[in-house]
Short mmCIF file of C-alpha atoms in Angstrom, two decimals:
data_model
loop_
_atom_site.label_atom_id
_atom_site.label_comp_id
_atom_site.label_asym_id
_atom_site.label_seq_id
_atom_site.Cartn_x
_atom_site.Cartn_y
_atom_site.Cartn_z
CA MET A 3 112.95 121.23 104.45
CA SER A 4 115.72 118.89 105.33
CA THR A 5 119.38 119.16 104.27
CA GLN A 6 120.03 115.46 104.68
CA TRP A 7 120.50 115.33 100.93
CA LEU A 8 124.11 116.40 101.39
CA ALA A 9 124.74 113.47 103.71
CA LEU A 10 122.91 111.13 101.36
CA GLN A 11 124.99 112.14 98.36
CA SER A 12 128.21 111.70 100.31
CA PHE A 13 126.96 108.35 101.67
CA GLN A 14 125.92 107.03 98.25
CA GLN A 15 129.11 108.15 96.52
CA GLY A 16 131.12 106.53 99.29
CA GLN A 17 129.10 103.31 99.02
CA ASP A 18 129.57 103.10 95.25
CA LEU A 19 133.27 103.72 95.59
CA LEU A 20 133.73 101.17 98.37
CA GLU A 21 131.93 98.48 96.41
CA ALA A 22 134.25 99.21 93.47
CA ILE A 23 137.35 99.16 95.70
CA ASN A 24 136.37 95.84 97.26
CA LEU A 25 135.69 94.23 93.89
CA VAL A 26 138.97 95.38 92.35
CA SER A 27 140.92 94.49 95.47
CA ILE A 28 139.56 90.93 95.56
CA HIS A 29 140.05 90.53 91.83
CA THR A 30 143.65 91.78 91.99
CA LYS A 31 144.50 89.37 94.81
CA LEU A 32 143.02 86.46 92.88
CA GLN A 33 144.75 87.64 89.71
CA ARG A 34 148.09 87.77 91.53
CA ASP A 35 147.71 84.08 92.30
CA GLY A 36 146.36 83.16 88.89
CA MET A 37 142.90 82.43 90.30
CA ALA A 38 140.86 85.24 88.72
CA GLY A 39 138.31 84.06 86.19
CA THR A 40 137.04 86.13 83.28
CA GLU A 41 133.33 85.80 84.10
CA HIS A 42 133.20 89.11 86.04
CA ALA A 43 135.33 91.12 83.60
CA GLU A 44 132.70 93.79 82.94
CA PRO A 45 131.89 94.74 86.55
CA ILE A 46 135.59 94.73 87.35
CA GLN A 47 136.32 97.09 84.47
CA GLN A 48 133.43 99.36 85.50
CA SER A 49 134.78 99.39 89.03
CA ARG A 50 138.24 100.37 87.80
CA GLU A 51 136.70 103.22 85.82
CA LYS A 52 134.77 104.37 88.86
CA ILE A 53 137.89 104.43 91.03
CA LYS A 54 139.84 106.19 88.30
CA ALA A 55 137.19 108.90 87.89
CA PHE A 56 137.10 109.44 91.63
CA LEU A 57 140.89 109.70 91.91
CA GLN A 58 141.13 112.07 88.95
CA ALA A 59 138.57 114.40 90.51
CA LEU A 60 140.33 114.13 93.86
CA ALA A 61 143.68 114.89 92.25
CA THR A 62 142.35 118.15 90.82
CA LEU A 63 141.03 119.28 94.19
CA VAL A 64 144.12 118.19 96.09
CA HIS A 65 146.31 120.06 93.61
CA GLN A 66 144.23 123.23 94.10
CA ALA A 67 144.34 122.87 97.87
CA GLU A 68 148.10 122.32 97.88
CA THR A 69 148.96 125.16 95.52
CA LYS A 70 146.60 127.72 97.11
CA PRO A 71 146.30 126.64 100.73
CA ASP A 72 144.95 130.01 101.87
CA GLN A 73 141.99 129.92 99.48
CA PRO A 74 138.81 127.87 99.87
CA LEU A 75 137.97 125.26 97.25
CA LEU A 76 135.00 126.49 95.24
CA GLY A 77 132.11 124.69 93.56
CA ILE A 78 132.16 121.81 96.02
CA ASP A 79 130.10 121.00 99.09
CA ILE A 80 131.43 120.93 102.60
CA ARG A 81 131.64 117.12 102.74
CA ARG A 82 133.83 117.01 99.65
CA GLN A 83 136.00 119.76 101.13
CA GLN A 84 136.35 117.68 104.29
CA LEU A 85 137.34 114.64 102.25
CA VAL A 86 140.11 116.64 100.60
CA ASP A 87 141.25 117.87 104.03
CA ARG A 88 141.20 114.29 105.30
CA PHE A 89 143.30 113.11 102.34
CA LEU A 90 145.87 115.86 102.89
CA GLU A 91 146.02 114.96 106.57
CA ALA A 92 146.57 111.31 105.67
CA LYS A 93 149.46 112.30 103.39
CA ARG A 94 151.08 113.92 106.40
CA ASN A 95 150.75 110.71 108.39
CA PRO A 96 153.29 108.31 106.81
CA ARG A 97 153.22 105.97 109.77
CA ARG A 98 149.68 104.97 108.94
CA PHE A 99 149.37 105.76 105.21
CA ARG A 100 152.35 104.24 103.42
CA SER A 101 151.01 103.20 100.02
CA THR A 102 151.78 104.70 96.61
CA LEU A 103 148.55 106.70 96.75
CA PHE A 104 149.66 108.66 99.80
CA LYS A 105 153.45 108.41 99.65
CA LYS A 106 153.90 109.16 95.95
CA SER A 107 151.00 110.62 94.00
CA ILE A 108 147.39 110.07 93.02
CA GLU A 109 148.44 109.94 89.36
CA GLU A 110 150.82 107.04 90.07
CA ALA A 111 148.08 105.23 91.95
CA ILE A 112 145.78 105.65 88.93
CA GLN A 113 148.42 103.99 86.75
CA LEU A 114 148.38 101.01 89.09
CA LEU A 115 144.76 100.27 88.21
CA THR A 116 146.07 98.57 85.07
CA ALA A 117 148.92 96.87 86.94
CA ALA A 118 150.44 93.89 85.19
CA SER A 119 153.40 92.93 87.41
CA ASP A 120 153.19 91.33 90.84
CA GLU A 121 154.93 94.27 92.43
CA GLU A 122 152.53 96.78 90.92
CA ARG A 123 149.56 94.66 91.90
CA GLN A 124 150.83 94.60 95.46
CA GLN A 125 151.12 98.40 95.39
CA LEU A 126 147.59 98.63 94.02
CA ILE A 127 146.26 96.38 96.77
CA SER A 128 147.94 98.53 99.44
CA SER A 129 146.69 101.76 97.89
CA LEU A 130 143.13 100.46 97.66
CA SER A 131 143.24 99.22 101.23
CA GLU A 132 144.31 102.61 102.54
CA LEU A 133 141.87 104.49 100.32
CA ARG A 134 139.10 102.25 101.65
CA ALA A 135 140.02 103.06 105.24
CA LEU A 136 139.97 106.77 104.43
CA ILE A 137 136.57 106.60 102.72
CA GLU A 138 135.04 104.41 105.42
CA GLU A 139 136.09 106.86 108.09
CA HIS A 140 134.82 109.76 106.01
CA ILE A 141 131.32 108.40 105.41
CA ASP A 142 130.86 107.26 109.01
CA ARG A 143 129.41 110.66 109.84
CA ASP A 144 127.00 110.51 106.89
CA THR A 145 125.95 107.02 107.89
CA ALA A 146 125.16 108.15 111.42
CA ARG A 147 123.16 111.08 110.07
CA ILE A 148 121.15 108.99 107.64
CA LEU A 149 120.68 105.80 109.61
CA GLY A 150 120.80 107.17 113.13
CA GLU A 151 122.49 105.42 116.03
CA PHE A 152 121.27 102.51 118.13
CA MET B 215 136.56 85.99 110.81
CA ARG B 216 135.32 83.65 108.12
CA THR B 217 132.65 82.20 110.41
CA ILE B 218 131.56 85.67 111.51
CA LEU B 219 131.25 86.81 107.91
CA GLN B 220 129.35 83.70 106.91
CA GLN B 221 126.88 84.24 109.74
CA SER B 222 126.40 87.92 108.90
CA ASN B 223 125.93 87.29 105.20
CA LEU B 224 123.47 84.46 105.79
CA ASP B 225 121.57 86.70 108.17
CA LEU B 226 121.50 89.47 105.58
CA LEU B 227 120.32 87.02 102.94
CA ARG B 228 117.49 85.91 105.21
CA GLU B 229 116.51 89.52 105.98
CA ILE B 230 116.40 90.45 102.29
CA GLU B 231 114.26 87.41 101.48
CA GLN B 232 111.97 88.19 104.40
CA LEU B 233 111.58 91.75 103.19
CA LYS B 234 110.79 90.67 99.64
CA ALA B 235 108.14 88.32 101.01
CA ALA B 236 106.67 91.15 103.11
CA ILE B 237 106.46 93.46 100.09
CA HIS B 238 104.81 90.73 98.08
CA GLU B 239 102.36 90.01 100.90
CA ARG B 240 101.52 93.71 101.28
CA PHE B 241 100.33 94.03 97.70
CA LYS B 242 99.21 90.58 96.65
CA ASP B 243 95.53 90.85 97.62
CA GLN B 244 94.62 94.00 95.78
CA ASP B 245 94.79 95.12 92.25
CA TRP B 246 96.86 97.97 93.49
CA SER B 247 98.77 98.47 90.26
CA ALA B 248 95.46 99.56 88.73
CA SER B 249 94.50 101.75 91.67
CA ALA B 250 97.96 103.25 92.15
CA PRO B 251 99.69 103.09 88.78
CA ASP B 252 101.97 105.96 89.76
CA LEU B 253 103.58 103.80 92.45
CA LEU B 254 104.19 100.80 90.20
CA PRO B 255 107.63 101.94 88.91
CA TYR B 256 108.69 102.57 92.49
CA TYR B 257 107.56 99.10 93.56
CA LYS B 258 109.51 97.53 90.70
CA ALA B 259 112.62 99.56 91.52
CA ILE B 260 112.56 98.47 95.17
CA VAL B 261 112.12 94.81 94.26
CA SER B 262 114.96 95.15 91.76
CA ALA B 263 117.20 96.77 94.41
CA CYS B 264 116.43 93.90 96.80
CA ASN B 265 117.42 91.43 94.09
CA GLN B 266 120.70 93.27 93.49
CA MET B 267 121.51 93.25 97.19
CA HIS B 268 120.66 89.55 97.28
CA GLN B 269 123.17 88.94 94.48
CA ARG B 270 125.85 90.90 96.32
CA VAL B 271 125.38 88.76 99.41
CA LYS B 272 125.66 85.61 97.32
CA ARG B 273 128.85 86.97 95.78
CA ASN B 274 130.24 87.46 99.29
CA LEU B 275 129.36 83.88 100.19
CA ASN B 276 131.05 82.66 97.01
CA HIS B 277 134.17 84.64 97.88
CA LEU B 278 134.13 83.19 101.38
CA ASN B 279 133.94 79.70 99.92
CA LEU B 280 137.26 80.30 98.16
CA GLY B 281 138.85 79.74 101.57
CA ARG B 282 141.39 82.58 101.26
CA ASP B 283 142.35 84.65 104.27
CA ASP B 284 143.80 87.56 102.30
CA ILE B 285 140.39 88.65 100.97
CA LEU B 286 138.58 88.56 104.31
CA GLU B 287 139.21 92.28 104.89
CA ASP B 288 137.60 93.03 101.51
CA ILE B 289 134.60 90.82 102.27
CA LEU B 290 134.27 92.44 105.68
CA SER B 291 134.11 95.90 104.11
CA GLU B 292 131.69 94.70 101.44
CA THR B 293 129.43 93.07 104.04
CA GLN B 294 129.43 96.20 106.17
CA GLU B 295 128.60 98.48 103.25
CA LEU B 296 125.89 96.13 102.05
CA SER B 297 124.40 96.01 105.54
CA LYS B 298 124.33 99.81 105.60
CA GLN B 299 122.74 99.96 102.16
CA PHE B 300 120.09 97.46 103.21
CA HIS B 301 119.50 99.43 106.40
CA PHE B 302 119.10 102.60 104.32
CA TYR B 303 116.47 100.96 102.12
CA ASN B 304 114.80 99.48 105.15
CA ARG B 305 114.65 102.72 107.03
CA HIS B 306 113.86 105.21 104.30
CA LEU B 307 112.90 103.70 100.96
CA LEU B 308 110.51 100.97 102.05
CA SER B 309 107.98 103.19 103.75
CA PRO B 310 106.37 104.54 100.53
CA LEU B 311 105.35 100.95 99.83
CA MET B 312 104.60 99.63 103.29
CA ARG B 313 102.68 102.72 104.48
CA TYR B 314 100.85 103.24 101.16
CA ARG B 315 97.29 104.52 101.52
CA ASP B 316 94.71 105.56 98.95
CA SER B 317 95.14 109.23 99.83
CA ASP B 318 98.72 109.02 98.46
CA ARG B 319 97.30 108.97 94.96
CA LEU B 320 96.90 112.76 94.85
CA CYS B 321 100.57 113.42 95.67
CA LEU B 322 101.83 110.51 93.57
CA ARG B 323 99.87 111.69 90.56
CA LEU B 324 101.43 115.14 90.82
CA LEU B 325 104.94 113.75 91.41
CA ARG B 326 104.66 111.34 88.49
CA TRP B 327 103.43 114.19 86.28
CA LEU B 328 106.36 116.30 87.46
CA HIS B 329 108.93 113.63 86.66
CA GLU B 330 107.34 112.83 83.31
CA HIS B 331 107.64 116.46 82.24
CA HIS B 332 111.41 116.42 82.28
CA PRO B 333 113.62 114.23 80.10
CA ASP B 334 116.13 113.65 82.90
CA THR B 335 113.58 112.44 85.42
CA LYS B 336 110.81 110.76 83.43
CA SER B 337 112.17 107.28 84.08
CA ILE B 338 112.99 107.89 87.76
CA PRO B 339 110.41 106.23 90.06
CA VAL B 340 108.75 108.26 92.81
CA GLY B 341 107.40 107.39 96.21
CA LEU B 342 105.81 109.38 99.03
CA SER B 343 106.53 109.28 102.73
CA ASP B 344 105.56 111.17 105.88
CA GLY B 345 107.84 113.87 107.28
CA GLU B 346 109.07 117.40 106.82
CA PHE B 347 109.27 118.41 103.15
CA GLY B 348 112.36 116.80 101.75
CA ILE B 349 113.83 114.44 99.19
CA TRP B 350 116.68 111.95 98.79
CA PRO B 351 118.02 113.42 95.53
CA ASP B 352 120.09 110.69 93.95
CA PRO B 353 119.02 109.74 90.41
CA GLN B 354 120.53 106.28 90.92
CA ILE B 355 117.96 105.29 93.54
CA PRO B 356 114.14 105.48 93.63
CA ILE B 357 113.18 108.95 94.78
CA VAL B 358 111.24 109.48 97.99
CA TYR B 359 109.48 112.78 98.53
CA TYR B 360 108.53 113.64 102.09
CA MET B 361 105.53 115.69 103.09
CA PRO B 362 103.85 116.35 106.45
CA THR B 363 100.89 113.99 106.81
CA SER B 364 98.17 116.65 107.10
CA ALA B 365 99.35 118.42 103.94
CA GLN B 366 99.00 115.23 101.89
CA PHE B 367 95.22 115.46 101.94
CA GLY B 368 94.97 118.85 100.27
CA LEU B 369 96.19 120.95 97.37
CA LEU B 370 97.73 124.03 98.95
CA TYR B 371 101.16 122.73 99.89
CA LEU B 372 101.73 120.48 96.91
CA PRO B 373 103.75 123.24 95.14
CA LEU B 374 106.51 122.79 97.73
CA PHE B 375 107.38 119.52 95.99
CA PHE B 376 108.66 121.65 93.12
CA HIS B 377 111.45 122.98 95.34
CA GLU B 378 112.44 119.40 96.20
CA PHE B 379 112.35 118.52 92.51
CA GLY B 380 114.96 121.24 92.05
CA HIS B 381 117.35 119.22 94.23
CA LEU B 382 116.89 116.25 91.92
CA LEU B 383 117.58 118.41 88.86
CA TYR B 384 120.70 119.70 90.56
CA ALA B 385 121.84 116.13 91.18
CA CYS B 386 121.18 115.26 87.52
CA HIS B 387 123.33 118.20 86.36
CA LYS B 388 125.77 118.39 89.25
CA PRO B 389 129.06 118.95 87.37
CA GLU B 390 127.70 121.81 85.27
CA LEU B 391 125.85 123.46 88.13
CA ASP B 392 128.81 123.10 90.48
CA ASP B 393 130.86 125.00 87.89
CA LEU B 394 128.29 127.81 87.85
CA VAL B 395 128.28 127.96 91.64
CA ARG B 396 132.08 128.04 91.64
CA ASP B 397 131.98 131.06 89.28
CA PHE B 398 129.45 132.71 91.56
CA GLN B 399 131.64 132.07 94.61
CA GLN B 400 134.58 133.66 92.80
CA GLU B 401 132.47 136.72 92.04
CA ILE B 402 131.25 137.22 95.60
CA SER B 403 134.81 136.65 96.74
CA ALA B 404 135.81 139.64 94.62
CA LEU B 405 132.90 141.66 96.00
CA LEU B 406 133.99 140.94 99.55
CA GLY B 407 137.17 142.85 98.82
CA PRO B 408 140.89 142.10 98.86
CA ILE B 409 142.30 139.73 101.45
CA ALA B 410 144.27 141.56 104.11
CA GLU B 411 147.90 140.49 104.03
CA ARG B 412 148.58 141.43 107.64
CA ASP B 413 149.13 138.66 110.12
CA ASP B 414 147.35 140.21 113.10
CA ALA B 415 144.40 138.59 114.86
CA TYR B 416 141.84 140.93 113.29
CA SER B 417 142.98 140.16 109.73
CA LYS B 418 143.01 136.44 110.45
CA ALA B 419 139.45 136.60 111.77
CA GLU B 420 138.35 138.59 108.71
CA ARG B 421 139.95 136.06 106.38
CA ALA B 422 138.27 133.19 108.23
CA LYS B 423 134.86 134.84 108.07
CA ARG B 424 135.26 135.59 104.39
CA THR B 425 136.13 131.94 103.73
CA ASP B 426 133.11 130.83 105.77
CA ILE B 427 130.81 133.13 103.77
CA ILE B 428 132.12 131.91 100.43
CA ARG B 429 131.87 128.25 101.40
CA THR B 430 128.42 128.66 102.95
CA TRP B 431 127.09 130.01 99.68
CA TYR B 432 127.68 126.67 97.94
CA VAL B 433 124.63 125.18 99.65
CA TRP B 434 122.67 128.43 99.75
CA MET B 435 122.97 128.84 96.02
CA GLN B 436 121.50 125.39 95.52
CA GLU B 437 118.58 126.22 97.81
CA LEU B 438 117.87 129.47 95.97
CA PHE B 439 118.04 127.60 92.68
CA CYS B 440 115.46 125.13 94.04
CA ASP B 441 113.19 128.00 95.09
CA SER B 442 113.44 129.35 91.55
CA VAL B 443 112.62 125.95 90.10
CA GLY B 444 109.62 125.95 92.43
CA PHE B 445 108.42 129.32 91.20
CA GLY B 446 109.20 128.51 87.57
CA ILE B 447 107.07 125.38 87.67
CA GLY B 448 104.32 126.45 90.07
CA GLY B 449 104.12 130.20 89.47
CA PRO B 450 102.33 132.18 92.20
CA SER B 451 101.05 128.97 93.82
CA PHE B 452 104.63 128.17 94.85
CA ALA B 453 105.22 131.62 96.33
CA HIS B 454 101.97 131.44 98.33
CA ALA B 455 102.69 127.93 99.61
CA PHE B 456 106.29 128.78 100.50
CA SER B 457 105.41 131.95 102.36
CA MET B 458 102.39 130.51 104.19
CA TYR B 459 104.26 127.36 105.21
CA LEU B 460 107.21 129.19 106.75
CA ARG B 461 106.17 132.62 107.93
CA MET B 462 104.60 131.49 111.23
CA ARG B 463 107.49 129.30 112.31
CA GLY B 464 109.01 131.94 114.51
CA ARG B 465 111.95 134.26 114.71
CA ARG B 466 114.52 131.99 113.12
CA GLU B 467 112.79 132.30 109.76
CA TYR B 468 113.52 136.04 109.90
CA GLN B 469 116.88 136.26 111.57
CA VAL B 470 119.56 133.76 112.56
CA PRO B 471 122.47 134.63 114.89
CA GLU B 472 125.74 135.26 113.07
CA ASP B 473 127.54 132.29 114.59
CA GLU B 474 124.84 129.93 113.32
CA LEU B 475 124.94 131.14 109.74
CA THR B 476 128.22 129.45 108.87
CA TYR B 477 127.54 126.31 106.81
CA ARG B 478 123.84 126.63 107.60
CA GLY B 479 121.93 124.32 105.28
CA HIS B 480 119.55 127.02 104.07
CA PRO B 481 119.71 130.80 103.70
CA VAL B 482 117.55 132.64 106.22
CA THR B 483 113.97 132.34 104.96
CA TRP B 484 113.45 136.10 104.85
CA LEU B 485 116.39 136.32 102.44
CA ARG B 486 114.84 133.58 100.34
CA ILE B 487 111.64 135.64 100.24
CA ARG B 488 113.65 138.65 99.03
CA VAL B 489 115.24 136.65 96.21
CA LEU B 490 111.93 135.03 95.30
CA ALA B 491 110.18 138.42 95.23
CA ASP B 492 112.91 139.77 92.98
CA GLN B 493 112.39 136.87 90.63
CA MET B 494 108.63 137.45 90.66
CA ARG B 495 109.08 141.11 89.77
CA ARG B 496 111.25 140.21 86.84
CA ALA B 497 108.49 137.83 85.71
CA ASN B 498 105.95 140.71 85.87
CA PHE B 499 104.29 139.72 89.13
CA GLN B 500 104.90 143.11 90.77
CA HIS B 501 101.77 143.13 92.87
CA GLU B 502 102.25 139.56 94.13
CA ALA B 503 105.90 140.28 94.96
CA GLU B 504 104.92 143.37 96.92
CA THR B 505 102.26 141.49 98.88
CA LEU B 506 104.67 138.67 99.61
CA GLU B 507 107.39 140.95 100.99
CA GLN B 508 104.93 143.08 102.95
CA ALA B 509 103.62 140.08 104.87
CA TRP B 510 107.15 139.24 106.03
CA GLU B 511 108.02 142.86 106.83
CA ILE B 512 104.86 143.31 108.90
CA ALA B 513 105.51 140.15 110.90
CA ALA B 514 109.19 141.09 111.40
CA ASN B 515 108.26 144.60 112.55
CA THR B 516 105.73 143.20 114.99
CA MET B 517 108.46 141.00 116.49
CA GLY B 518 110.92 143.91 116.47
CA ILE B 519 113.35 142.15 114.15
CA ASN B 520 115.65 144.11 111.85
CA GLU B 521 116.74 142.53 108.62
CA ASP B 522 120.39 141.56 109.08
CA TYR B 523 122.43 138.80 107.51
CA PHE B 524 125.69 139.75 109.25
CA GLY B 525 127.73 140.04 106.07
CA TYR B 526 126.49 136.77 104.56
CA PHE B 527 124.37 138.76 102.13
CA ASP B 528 124.78 142.15 100.52
CA LYS B 529 122.47 143.80 98.01
CA ALA B 530 125.37 143.73 95.57
CA PHE B 531 125.09 139.91 95.59
CA LEU B 532 121.56 139.97 94.20
CA PRO B 533 122.35 140.54 90.47
CA LEU B 534 125.01 137.80 90.69
CA ILE B 535 122.57 135.45 92.39
CA GLN B 536 119.91 136.04 89.74
CA LYS B 537 122.39 135.70 86.88
CA THR B 538 123.65 132.40 88.30
CA ILE B 539 120.12 131.12 88.82
CA GLU B 540 119.20 132.05 85.25
CA ASP B 541 122.19 130.09 83.95
CA MET B 542 121.28 127.14 86.17
CA LEU B 543 117.72 127.18 84.86
CA VAL B 544 118.97 127.24 81.27
CA GLU B 545 121.19 124.25 82.05
CA THR B 546 118.47 122.21 83.76
CA ALA B 547 115.46 123.40 81.73
CA PRO B 548 112.56 122.60 84.08
CA ARG B 549 109.01 122.99 82.78
CA ASN B 550 107.87 126.59 83.12
CA PHE B 551 104.30 127.56 83.98
CA THR B 552 102.21 128.71 81.02
CA ASP B 553 99.68 131.53 80.73
CA ASP B 554 96.90 128.95 80.97
CA ASP B 555 98.44 127.55 84.16
CA ILE B 556 98.00 130.84 85.96
CA SER B 557 94.82 132.06 84.32
CA LEU B 558 91.98 132.47 86.76
CA GLN B 559 89.57 133.43 83.99
CA LYS B 560 89.91 130.07 82.37
CA PRO B 561 87.71 127.59 84.30
CA LEU B 562 89.11 124.34 85.61
CA SER B 563 88.45 121.34 83.41
CA PRO B 564 89.57 117.71 83.22
CA GLN B 565 92.20 118.92 80.75
CA SER B 566 93.64 121.48 83.17
CA SER B 567 97.24 120.98 84.15
CA PRO B 568 98.05 120.32 87.81
CA ILE B 569 99.66 123.76 87.88
CA HIS B 570 96.40 125.40 86.82
CA LEU B 571 94.63 123.48 89.58
CA LEU B 572 97.14 124.57 92.22
CA ASN B 573 97.02 128.23 91.22
CA TYR B 574 93.23 128.07 91.18
CA ALA B 575 93.28 126.51 94.64
CA TRP B 576 95.41 129.32 96.06
CA ALA B 577 93.31 132.01 94.43
CA THR B 578 90.19 130.40 95.89
CA PHE B 579 91.74 130.12 99.34
CA LEU B 580 92.95 133.71 99.37
CA SER B 581 89.60 135.11 98.23
CA GLU B 582 87.30 132.78 100.21
CA PRO B 583 89.32 131.13 102.98
CA THR B 584 86.29 129.96 104.95
CA GLN B 585 84.72 128.36 101.87
CA TYR B 586 87.93 126.81 100.66
CA GLY B 587 87.64 123.50 102.52
CA GLU B 588 84.34 122.62 100.86
CA TRP B 589 85.59 123.78 97.45
CA GLN B 590 88.66 121.56 97.79
CA ARG B 591 86.58 118.58 98.91
CA GLN B 592 84.41 118.85 95.80
CA ILE B 593 87.41 119.23 93.53
CA LEU B 594 89.15 116.17 94.96
CA VAL B 595 85.99 114.07 94.71
CA GLY B 596 85.75 115.09 91.08
CA ILE B 597 89.25 113.96 90.14
CA LYS B 598 89.08 110.71 88.22
CA TRP B 599 91.81 108.29 89.24
#
């Protein structure tokens, strides 16, 4: 009886999130230059909601981990725990992770999802880019487990 | 980069189209939807997923045609993720269609019945593939159940699907069940005693072990929940199948070294037998629970193995485990076996539920093991597809 289901869930959640990040990132860049059409408004909005829900859940866990560092996070699987650890590690690496999401707070990054000014849009693009790198690195292990290596 | 991405996306587009053609070719010459109606929703879901991936590739090509360099990194990520998704479908989700054989109908009928008897799963398509018992439990994708090839031709190990179904129920109710597991982890944390404040090496090691135990129980609790779903749906047939399937797999089913218990994907099987037997007793199957535990104790004694979970389990955990499982079952509400399902006085009939059939099969096997093969053959011939 296999336990690959844990890897699958982490892989699928990561995939969903990355698709959402890519869509919003492209849309925001086009929007910044006045090139974004309205024909994909619904998937873009759904993607924003998906990113927001993910960040809100992450914020709760990160807050717990930061306020009680000597206690394990409960009610989450080991892959989610590792994602939180990876996020905290990224926050301590300002040379690589410099966006609002890592330098300021998750809550401020959530606000950027409805960015209206060019400056805020730029901050959103940077935050999404760094979040994407973090998630891609995180699900690499799940990908190897599910798809194998060649 | 643009040229590379164009090549990769066009290649992906070609692969998806080739796959769709292969699926179509595989099923075009037979009226298979009539012979395997339980696979039809799965077939439709796979074709639909291929179409969605096709659209995503086209979206990438459209974005590339915008001629902007600043979105190439986004398209690169999107192309990579899409390639992985396609690879996942290719490797794992296609086989229930491409390897389909008539003998799958027995398993598919049971799996379809199982899904249809729960409001959260009735619209989720099912497929069958070869392998160790397992499942990809994500309600957003078509569900593949794995079963060893030899077991697919008979009745006795079908109840083990009910455990896998438990994983799907967990996925459908993840936030609520995670909360219950969190409460359970807090309670065993309290049972493990206060955290030593000293900073010496011994205290640090104790704290680390305690953290490992608490974290490990996240997955173990889910596995025990799935065992309970299995028993709740299948009744004694599940307990027989579970015990028979695992008890001859060697020492590791009875005892696992301490350093391998941390984050182990499953509790030691002997512990799962203990929890299952406890559940059976509470459901008034005293005799069956006794027989189940005795078989494991006799085998363990013969191998000279003492029951030891190295602190990862204590008898004081058991009431908390059962209370948590009860709450999880209330939350997920799987179908429970009925009196008719486990009645051996009531003869099998075309109206019998699959659960009645499976319990009858086990009773027949246990009373007449040498005659069982012929009995099963006649039963399977008699099933009208």
